[in-house]
Short mmCIF file of C-alpha atoms in Angstrom, two decimals:
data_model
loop_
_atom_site.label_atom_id
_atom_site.label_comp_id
_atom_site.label_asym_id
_atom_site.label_seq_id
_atom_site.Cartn_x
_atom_site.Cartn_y
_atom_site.Cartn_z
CA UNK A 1 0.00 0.00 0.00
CA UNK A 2 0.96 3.73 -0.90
CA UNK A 3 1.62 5.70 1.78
CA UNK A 4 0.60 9.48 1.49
CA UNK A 5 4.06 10.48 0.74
CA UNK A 6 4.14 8.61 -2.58
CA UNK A 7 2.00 9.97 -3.71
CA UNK A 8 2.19 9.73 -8.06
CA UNK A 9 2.08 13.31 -8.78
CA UNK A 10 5.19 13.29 -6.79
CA UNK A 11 6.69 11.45 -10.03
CA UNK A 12 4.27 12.83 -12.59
CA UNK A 13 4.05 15.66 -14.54
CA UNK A 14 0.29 17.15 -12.17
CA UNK A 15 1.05 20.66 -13.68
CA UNK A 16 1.09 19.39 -17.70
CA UNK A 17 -2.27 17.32 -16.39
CA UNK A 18 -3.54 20.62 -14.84
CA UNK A 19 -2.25 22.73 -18.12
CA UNK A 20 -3.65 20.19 -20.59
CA UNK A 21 -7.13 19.52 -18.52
CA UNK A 22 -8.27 22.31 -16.90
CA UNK A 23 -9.96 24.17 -20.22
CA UNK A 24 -12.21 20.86 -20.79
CA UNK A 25 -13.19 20.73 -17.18
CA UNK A 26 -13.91 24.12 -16.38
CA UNK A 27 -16.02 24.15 -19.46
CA UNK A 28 -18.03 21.90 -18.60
CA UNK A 29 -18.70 22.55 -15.11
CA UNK A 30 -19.69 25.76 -15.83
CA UNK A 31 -22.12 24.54 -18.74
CA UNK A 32 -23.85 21.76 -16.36
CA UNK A 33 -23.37 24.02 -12.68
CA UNK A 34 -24.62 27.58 -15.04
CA UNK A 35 -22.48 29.63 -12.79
CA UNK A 36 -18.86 30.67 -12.82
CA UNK A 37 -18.10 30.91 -8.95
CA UNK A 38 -19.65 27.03 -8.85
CA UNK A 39 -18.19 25.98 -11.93
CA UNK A 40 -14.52 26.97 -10.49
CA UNK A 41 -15.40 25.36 -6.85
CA UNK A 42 -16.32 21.81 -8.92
CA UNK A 43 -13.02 22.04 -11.09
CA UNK A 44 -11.30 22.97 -8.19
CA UNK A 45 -12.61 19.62 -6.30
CA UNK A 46 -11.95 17.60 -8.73
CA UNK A 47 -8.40 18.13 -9.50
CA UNK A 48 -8.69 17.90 -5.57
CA UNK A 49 -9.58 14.44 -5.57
CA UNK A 50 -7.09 13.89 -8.27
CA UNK A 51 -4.44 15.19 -6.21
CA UNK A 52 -5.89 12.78 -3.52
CA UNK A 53 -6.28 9.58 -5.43
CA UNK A 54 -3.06 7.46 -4.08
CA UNK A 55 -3.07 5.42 -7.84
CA UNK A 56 -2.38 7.14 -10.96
CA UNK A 57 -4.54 6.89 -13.76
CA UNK A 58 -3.33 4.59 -16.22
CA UNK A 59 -3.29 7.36 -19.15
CA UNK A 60 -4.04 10.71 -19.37
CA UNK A 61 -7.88 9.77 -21.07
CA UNK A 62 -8.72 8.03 -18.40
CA UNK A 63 -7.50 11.17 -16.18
CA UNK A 64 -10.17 13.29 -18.30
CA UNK A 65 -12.77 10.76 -18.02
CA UNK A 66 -12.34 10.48 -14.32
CA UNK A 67 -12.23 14.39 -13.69
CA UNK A 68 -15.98 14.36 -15.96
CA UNK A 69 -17.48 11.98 -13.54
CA UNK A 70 -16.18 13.54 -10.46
CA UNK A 71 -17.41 17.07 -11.36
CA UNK A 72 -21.10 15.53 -12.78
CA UNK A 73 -21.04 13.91 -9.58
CA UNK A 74 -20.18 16.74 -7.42
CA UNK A 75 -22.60 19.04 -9.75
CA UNK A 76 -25.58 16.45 -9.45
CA UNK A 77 -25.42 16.11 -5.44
CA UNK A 78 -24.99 20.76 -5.44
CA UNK A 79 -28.52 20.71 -7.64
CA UNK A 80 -29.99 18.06 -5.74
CA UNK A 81 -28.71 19.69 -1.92
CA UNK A 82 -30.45 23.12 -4.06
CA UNK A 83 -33.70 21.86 -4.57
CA UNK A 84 -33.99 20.46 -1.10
CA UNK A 85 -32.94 23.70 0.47
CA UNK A 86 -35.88 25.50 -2.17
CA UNK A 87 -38.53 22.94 -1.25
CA UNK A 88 -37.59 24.31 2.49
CA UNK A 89 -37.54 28.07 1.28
CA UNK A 90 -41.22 27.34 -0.38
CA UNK A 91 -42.52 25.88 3.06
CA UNK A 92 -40.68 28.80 4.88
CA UNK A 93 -42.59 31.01 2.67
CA UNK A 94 -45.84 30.07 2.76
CA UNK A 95 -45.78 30.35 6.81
CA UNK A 96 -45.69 33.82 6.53
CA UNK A 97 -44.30 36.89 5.27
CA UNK A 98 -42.00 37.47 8.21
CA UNK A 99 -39.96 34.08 7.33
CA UNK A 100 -39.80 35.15 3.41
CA UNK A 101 -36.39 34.82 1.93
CA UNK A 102 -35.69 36.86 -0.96
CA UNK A 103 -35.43 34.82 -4.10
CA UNK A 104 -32.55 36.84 -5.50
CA UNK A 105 -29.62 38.53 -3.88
CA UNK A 106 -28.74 42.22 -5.57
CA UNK A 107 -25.49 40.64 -7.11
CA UNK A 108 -27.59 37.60 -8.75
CA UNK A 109 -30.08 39.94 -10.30
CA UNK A 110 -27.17 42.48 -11.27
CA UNK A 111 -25.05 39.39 -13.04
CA UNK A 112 -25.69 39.47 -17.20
CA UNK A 113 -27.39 36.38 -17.80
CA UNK A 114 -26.44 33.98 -21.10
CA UNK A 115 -29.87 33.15 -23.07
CA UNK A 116 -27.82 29.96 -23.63
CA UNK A 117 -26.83 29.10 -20.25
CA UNK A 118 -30.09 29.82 -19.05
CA UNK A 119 -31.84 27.60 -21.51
CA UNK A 120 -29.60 24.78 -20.44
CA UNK A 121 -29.74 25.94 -16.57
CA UNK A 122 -33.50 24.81 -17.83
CA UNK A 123 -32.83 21.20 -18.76
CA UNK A 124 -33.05 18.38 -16.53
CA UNK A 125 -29.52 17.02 -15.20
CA UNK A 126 -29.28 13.65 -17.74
CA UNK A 127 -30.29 15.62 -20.44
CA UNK A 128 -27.76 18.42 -19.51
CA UNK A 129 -24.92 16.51 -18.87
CA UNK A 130 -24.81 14.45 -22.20
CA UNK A 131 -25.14 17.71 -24.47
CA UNK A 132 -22.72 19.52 -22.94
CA UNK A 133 -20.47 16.19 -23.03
CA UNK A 134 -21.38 16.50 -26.03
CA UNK A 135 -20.40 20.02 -27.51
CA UNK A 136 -18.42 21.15 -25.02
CA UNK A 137 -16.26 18.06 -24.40
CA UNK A 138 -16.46 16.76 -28.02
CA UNK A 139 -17.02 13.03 -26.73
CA UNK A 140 -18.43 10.47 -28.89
CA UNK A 141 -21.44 8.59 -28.09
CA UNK A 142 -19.48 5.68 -26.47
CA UNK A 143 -17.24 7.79 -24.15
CA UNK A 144 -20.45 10.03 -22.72
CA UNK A 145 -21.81 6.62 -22.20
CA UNK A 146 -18.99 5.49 -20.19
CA UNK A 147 -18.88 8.84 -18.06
CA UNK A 148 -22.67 8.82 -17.11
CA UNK A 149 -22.75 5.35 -16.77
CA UNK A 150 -25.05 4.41 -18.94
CA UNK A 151 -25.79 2.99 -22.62
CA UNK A 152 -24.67 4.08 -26.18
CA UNK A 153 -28.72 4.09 -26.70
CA UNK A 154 -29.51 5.90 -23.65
CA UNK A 155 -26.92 8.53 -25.04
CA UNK A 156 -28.52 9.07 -28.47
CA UNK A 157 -32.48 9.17 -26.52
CA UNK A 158 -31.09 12.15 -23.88
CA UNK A 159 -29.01 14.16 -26.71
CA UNK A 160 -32.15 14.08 -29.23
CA UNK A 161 -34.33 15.22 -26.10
CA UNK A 162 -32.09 17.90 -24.97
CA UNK A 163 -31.48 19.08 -28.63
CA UNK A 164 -35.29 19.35 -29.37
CA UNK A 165 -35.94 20.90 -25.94
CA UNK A 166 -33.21 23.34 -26.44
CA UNK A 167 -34.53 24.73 -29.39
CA UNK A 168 -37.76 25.01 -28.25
CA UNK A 169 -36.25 27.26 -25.35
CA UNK A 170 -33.95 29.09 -27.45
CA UNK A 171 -36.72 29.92 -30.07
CA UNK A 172 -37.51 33.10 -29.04
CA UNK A 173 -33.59 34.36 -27.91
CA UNK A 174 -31.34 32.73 -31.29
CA UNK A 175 -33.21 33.98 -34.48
CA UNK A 176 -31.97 31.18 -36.77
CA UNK A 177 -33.85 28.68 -34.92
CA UNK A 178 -37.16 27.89 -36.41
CA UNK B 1 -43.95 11.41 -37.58
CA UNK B 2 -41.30 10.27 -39.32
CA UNK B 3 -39.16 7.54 -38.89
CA UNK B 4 -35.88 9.45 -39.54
CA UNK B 5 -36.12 12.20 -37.45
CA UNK B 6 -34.65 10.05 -34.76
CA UNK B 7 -31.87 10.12 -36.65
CA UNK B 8 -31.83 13.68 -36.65
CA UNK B 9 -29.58 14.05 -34.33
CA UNK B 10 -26.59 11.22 -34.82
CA UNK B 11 -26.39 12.99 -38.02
CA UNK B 12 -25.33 15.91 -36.02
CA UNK B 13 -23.26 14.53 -34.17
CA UNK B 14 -21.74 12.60 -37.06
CA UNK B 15 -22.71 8.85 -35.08
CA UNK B 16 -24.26 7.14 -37.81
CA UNK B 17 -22.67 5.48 -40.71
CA UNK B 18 -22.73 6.76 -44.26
CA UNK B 19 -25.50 4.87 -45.55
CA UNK B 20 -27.46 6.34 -42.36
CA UNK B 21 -26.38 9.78 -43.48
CA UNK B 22 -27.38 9.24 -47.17
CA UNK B 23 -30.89 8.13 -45.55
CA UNK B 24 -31.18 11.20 -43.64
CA UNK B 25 -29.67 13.31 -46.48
CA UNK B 26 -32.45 11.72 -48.87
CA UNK B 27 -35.20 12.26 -46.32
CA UNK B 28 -35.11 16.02 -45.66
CA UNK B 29 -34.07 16.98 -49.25
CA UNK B 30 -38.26 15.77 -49.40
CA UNK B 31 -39.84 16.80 -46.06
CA UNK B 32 -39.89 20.09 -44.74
CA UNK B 33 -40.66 19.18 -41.14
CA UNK B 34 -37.59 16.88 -40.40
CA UNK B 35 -35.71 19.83 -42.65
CA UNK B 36 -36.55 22.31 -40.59
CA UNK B 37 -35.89 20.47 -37.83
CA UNK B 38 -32.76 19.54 -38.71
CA UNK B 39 -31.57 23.20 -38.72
CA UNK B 40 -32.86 23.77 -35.83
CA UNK B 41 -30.57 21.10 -34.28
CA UNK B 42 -27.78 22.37 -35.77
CA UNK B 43 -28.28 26.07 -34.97
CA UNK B 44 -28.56 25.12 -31.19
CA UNK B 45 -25.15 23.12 -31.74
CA UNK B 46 -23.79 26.45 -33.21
CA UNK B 47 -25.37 28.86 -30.04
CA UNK B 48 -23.86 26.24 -27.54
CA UNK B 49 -20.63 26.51 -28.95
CA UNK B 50 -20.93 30.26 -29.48
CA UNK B 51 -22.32 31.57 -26.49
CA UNK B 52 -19.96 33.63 -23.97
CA UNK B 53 -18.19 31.49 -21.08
CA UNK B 54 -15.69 32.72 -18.19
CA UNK B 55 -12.51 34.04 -18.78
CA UNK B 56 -10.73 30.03 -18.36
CA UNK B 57 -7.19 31.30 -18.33
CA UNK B 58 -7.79 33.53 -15.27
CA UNK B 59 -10.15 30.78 -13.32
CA UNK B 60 -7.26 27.92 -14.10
CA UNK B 61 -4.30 30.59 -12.38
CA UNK B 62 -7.17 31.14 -9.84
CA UNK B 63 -8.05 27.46 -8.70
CA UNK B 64 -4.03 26.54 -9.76
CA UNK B 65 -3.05 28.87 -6.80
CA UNK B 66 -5.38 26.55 -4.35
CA UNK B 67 -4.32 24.04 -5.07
CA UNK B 68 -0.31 23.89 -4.93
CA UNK B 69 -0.92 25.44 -1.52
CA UNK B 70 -2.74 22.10 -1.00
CA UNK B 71 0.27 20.29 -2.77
CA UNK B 72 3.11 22.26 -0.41
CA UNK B 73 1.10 20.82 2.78
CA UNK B 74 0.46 17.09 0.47
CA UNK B 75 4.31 17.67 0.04
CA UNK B 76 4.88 18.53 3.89
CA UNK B 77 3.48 14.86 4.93
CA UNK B 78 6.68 12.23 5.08
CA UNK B 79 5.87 8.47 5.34
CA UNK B 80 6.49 6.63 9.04
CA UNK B 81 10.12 6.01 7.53
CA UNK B 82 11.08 8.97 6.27
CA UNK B 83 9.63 11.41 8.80
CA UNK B 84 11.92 13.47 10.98
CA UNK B 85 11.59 13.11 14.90
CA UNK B 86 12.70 15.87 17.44
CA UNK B 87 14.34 14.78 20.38
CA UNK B 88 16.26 17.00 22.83
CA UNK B 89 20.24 16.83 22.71
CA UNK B 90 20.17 15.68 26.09
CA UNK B 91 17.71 12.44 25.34
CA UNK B 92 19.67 11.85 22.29
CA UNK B 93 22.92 11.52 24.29
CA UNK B 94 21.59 9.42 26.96
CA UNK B 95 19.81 7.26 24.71
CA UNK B 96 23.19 6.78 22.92
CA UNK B 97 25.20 5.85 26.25
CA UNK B 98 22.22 3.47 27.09
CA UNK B 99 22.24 1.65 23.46
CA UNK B 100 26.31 1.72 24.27
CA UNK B 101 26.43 0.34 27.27
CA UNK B 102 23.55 -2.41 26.64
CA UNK B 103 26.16 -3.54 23.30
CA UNK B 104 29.41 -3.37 25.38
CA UNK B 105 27.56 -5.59 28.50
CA UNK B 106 25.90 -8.22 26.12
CA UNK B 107 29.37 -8.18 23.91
CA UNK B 108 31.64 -8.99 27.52
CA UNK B 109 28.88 -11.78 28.66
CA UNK B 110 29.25 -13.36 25.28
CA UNK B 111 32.87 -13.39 25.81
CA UNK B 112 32.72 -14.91 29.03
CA UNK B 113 30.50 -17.91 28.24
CA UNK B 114 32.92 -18.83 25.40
CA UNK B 115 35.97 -18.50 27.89
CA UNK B 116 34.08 -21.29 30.05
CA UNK B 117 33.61 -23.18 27.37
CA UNK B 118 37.40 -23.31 26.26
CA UNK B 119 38.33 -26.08 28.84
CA UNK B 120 35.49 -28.56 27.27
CA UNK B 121 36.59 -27.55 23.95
CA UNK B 122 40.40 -28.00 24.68
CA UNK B 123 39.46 -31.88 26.01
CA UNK B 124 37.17 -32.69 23.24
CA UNK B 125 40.29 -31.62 20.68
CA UNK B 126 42.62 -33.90 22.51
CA UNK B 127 40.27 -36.84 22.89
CA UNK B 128 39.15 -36.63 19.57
CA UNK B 129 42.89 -36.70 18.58
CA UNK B 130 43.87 -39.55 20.74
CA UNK B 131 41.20 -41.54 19.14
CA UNK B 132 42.50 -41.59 15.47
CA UNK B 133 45.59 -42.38 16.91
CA UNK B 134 48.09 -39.35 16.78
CA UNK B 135 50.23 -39.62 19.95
CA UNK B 136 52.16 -37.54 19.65
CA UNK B 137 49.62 -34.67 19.55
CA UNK B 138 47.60 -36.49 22.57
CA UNK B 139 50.66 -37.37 25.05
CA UNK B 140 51.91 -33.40 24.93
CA UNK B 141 48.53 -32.67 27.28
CA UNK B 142 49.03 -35.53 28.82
CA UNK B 143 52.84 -35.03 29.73
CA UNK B 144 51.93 -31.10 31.00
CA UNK B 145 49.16 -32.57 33.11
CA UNK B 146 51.59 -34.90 34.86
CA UNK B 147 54.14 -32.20 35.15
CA UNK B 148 51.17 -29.92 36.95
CA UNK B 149 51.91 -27.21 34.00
CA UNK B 150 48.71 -27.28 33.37
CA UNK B 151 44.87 -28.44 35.72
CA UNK B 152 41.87 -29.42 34.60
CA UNK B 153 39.80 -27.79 36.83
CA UNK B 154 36.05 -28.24 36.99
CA UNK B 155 33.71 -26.29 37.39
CA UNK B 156 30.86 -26.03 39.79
CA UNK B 157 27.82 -24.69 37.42
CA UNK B 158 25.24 -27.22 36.80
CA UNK B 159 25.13 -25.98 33.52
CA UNK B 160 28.67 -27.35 32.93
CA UNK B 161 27.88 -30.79 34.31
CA UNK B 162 25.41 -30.78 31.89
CA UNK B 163 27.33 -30.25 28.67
CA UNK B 164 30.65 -31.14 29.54
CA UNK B 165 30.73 -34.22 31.67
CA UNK B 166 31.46 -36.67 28.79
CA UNK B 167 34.40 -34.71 28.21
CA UNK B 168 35.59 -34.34 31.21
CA UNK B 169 35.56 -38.04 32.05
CA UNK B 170 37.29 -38.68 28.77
CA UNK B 171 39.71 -36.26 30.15
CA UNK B 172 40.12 -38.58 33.04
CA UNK B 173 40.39 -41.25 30.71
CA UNK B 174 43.23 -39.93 29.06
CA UNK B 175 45.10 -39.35 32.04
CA UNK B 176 44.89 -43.03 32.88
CA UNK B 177 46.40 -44.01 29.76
CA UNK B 178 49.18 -41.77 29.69
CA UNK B 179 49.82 -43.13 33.34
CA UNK B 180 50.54 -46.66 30.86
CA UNK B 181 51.92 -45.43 27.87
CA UNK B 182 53.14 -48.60 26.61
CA UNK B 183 49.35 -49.56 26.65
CA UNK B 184 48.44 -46.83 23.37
CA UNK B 185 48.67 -48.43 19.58
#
């Protein structure tokens, strides 16, 4: 067994991984978490972890693969821990007007929002994660598959959902869509 | 609806094979619907990749800063065998005298027990020399025992009874026959 101070990226290049990585991640944290502050706390976990892990990964694919999961993961637990803590603002609100929390901070309503990023803040989670797999990773069908964890099929069902529900939502905002 | 538009969007993505392509290709060229659809699929493919993101270069020095502060502590953590202990001078030194003196004792009782077992040793040599039959090797002892140059002394630990009573009676043995020389091949 490795102990902590053999860590591999003692013997491995971690700053080329970080260099040659981060882009891909970042991107697609911020497309699935919609925000930039959330985005860099979910990169910033993941190459976390990676520092963590006491076993390389066998080849710097699998690194990229493994950094995907961790930050869908991480992303998927933050939306789910979000909706709880709304479900608990809606109860709080409908005792009374004393207990109301305001729904937007002054920074949140002052921050530009994307038509894009709002139209895939609008998607369910699956659906999210394999498009922006998808376009912003550039994976194939079989590789998105092996990151969610689920089939090729399953793949090709949540992209042609997400693509049709996407342009239905970005109808109004991008002109070229019909 | 039609039966292609589920292919729709492989073709986008470039996942089905060439004959699925000319299918798809052949299909909207004809209906207006999946056409239309079509470009709508790959105008949303064109906004996603178009549409504004965070400045990545200035997040990746941002989160880089975190975390090589995490790798300096990471780096700060030495394995049991490597890691550095701090013990006062004054410890150290005593600890060294103690290891010392523990060596130099067990090194001086070692020596001891083989000087107590020299004498067995010495008789077993002779014996073991008298029995192939080299005199003159055996009768030196023998003649320096007579003489009172040297005595066989024994000794009183139980331990020595224990190990070297054969060879001290062969000892004894010995002495009897150089009492009759003649007697010896």
């Amino acid at each position: 067994m490795r102990s902590k101070s053999e860590r591999w990226w003692r013997d491995s290049d971690f700053g080329g991984i970080y260099r040659e990585l981060f882009p891909l991640i970042f991107r697609v944290a911020f497309r699935i978490a919609g925000e930039r502050g959330l985005a860099e706390d979910l990169a910033h976990e993941a190459f976390l972890r990676l520092l963590n892990r006491d076993a390389p990964l066998p080849s710097i694919d699998e690194t990229k693969y493994w950094l995907l999961r961790v930050v869908r993961n991480l992303s998927l637990n933050h939306e789910k821990r979000r909706a709880r803590e709304r479900r608990a603002v809606g109860r709080l609100e409908q005792e009374g007007p004393r207990l109301a929390v305001p729904a937007d901070t002054p920074l949140m309503q002052a921050a530009a929002r994307d038509a894009v990023q709002e139209a895939l803040n609008e998607l369910p989670h699956n659906m999210r994660s394999a498009i922006v797999l998808r376009e912003y990773a550039g994976m194939n069908y079989r590789d998105i598959a092996s990151v969610l964890g689920i089939s090729e099929g399953n793949v090709k069902v949540r992209l042609h959902r997400a693509r049709r529900q996407l342009a239905r939502l970005l109808s109004d905002g991008v002109p070229h869509v019909s | 609806m039609c039966p292609e538009r589920a292919l729709l969007s492989p073709y986008v993505d470039n996942e089905i094979g060439p004959a699925g392509a000319r299918r798809v290709e052949l299909h909207v060229a004809e209906c207006r619907s999946c056409r239309e659809q079509l470009r709508a699929y790959q105008t949303v493919s064109h906004a996603l990749l178009e549409s504004r993101e965070p400045d990545v270069s200035a997040a990746g020095d941002r989160i880089w800063r975190r975390l090589d502060t995490m790798r300096g502590a990471l780096r700060g953590q030495a394995s049991f065998w490597t890691r550095g202990v701090r013990v006062p001078a004054p410890v150290a030194v005593a600890l060294m005298a103690g290891v010392t003196l523990f060596l130099t004792s067990v090194a001086m009782w070692s020596r001891v027990n083989d000087a107590r077992l020299e004498l067995p040793a010495f008789g077993a040599a002779a014996v073991g020399a008298a029995a192939v039959g080299v005199i003159a090797a055996s009768a030196q002892p023998v003649q320096w025992l007579e003489q009172g140059a040297i005595v066989i002394q024994l000794p009183d630990e139980p331990q020595f009874i224990q190990r070297g009573m054969p060879t001290i009676l062969r000892e004894a043995e010995l002495t009897t026959v150089s009492a009759r020389p003649a007697a010896l091949p």
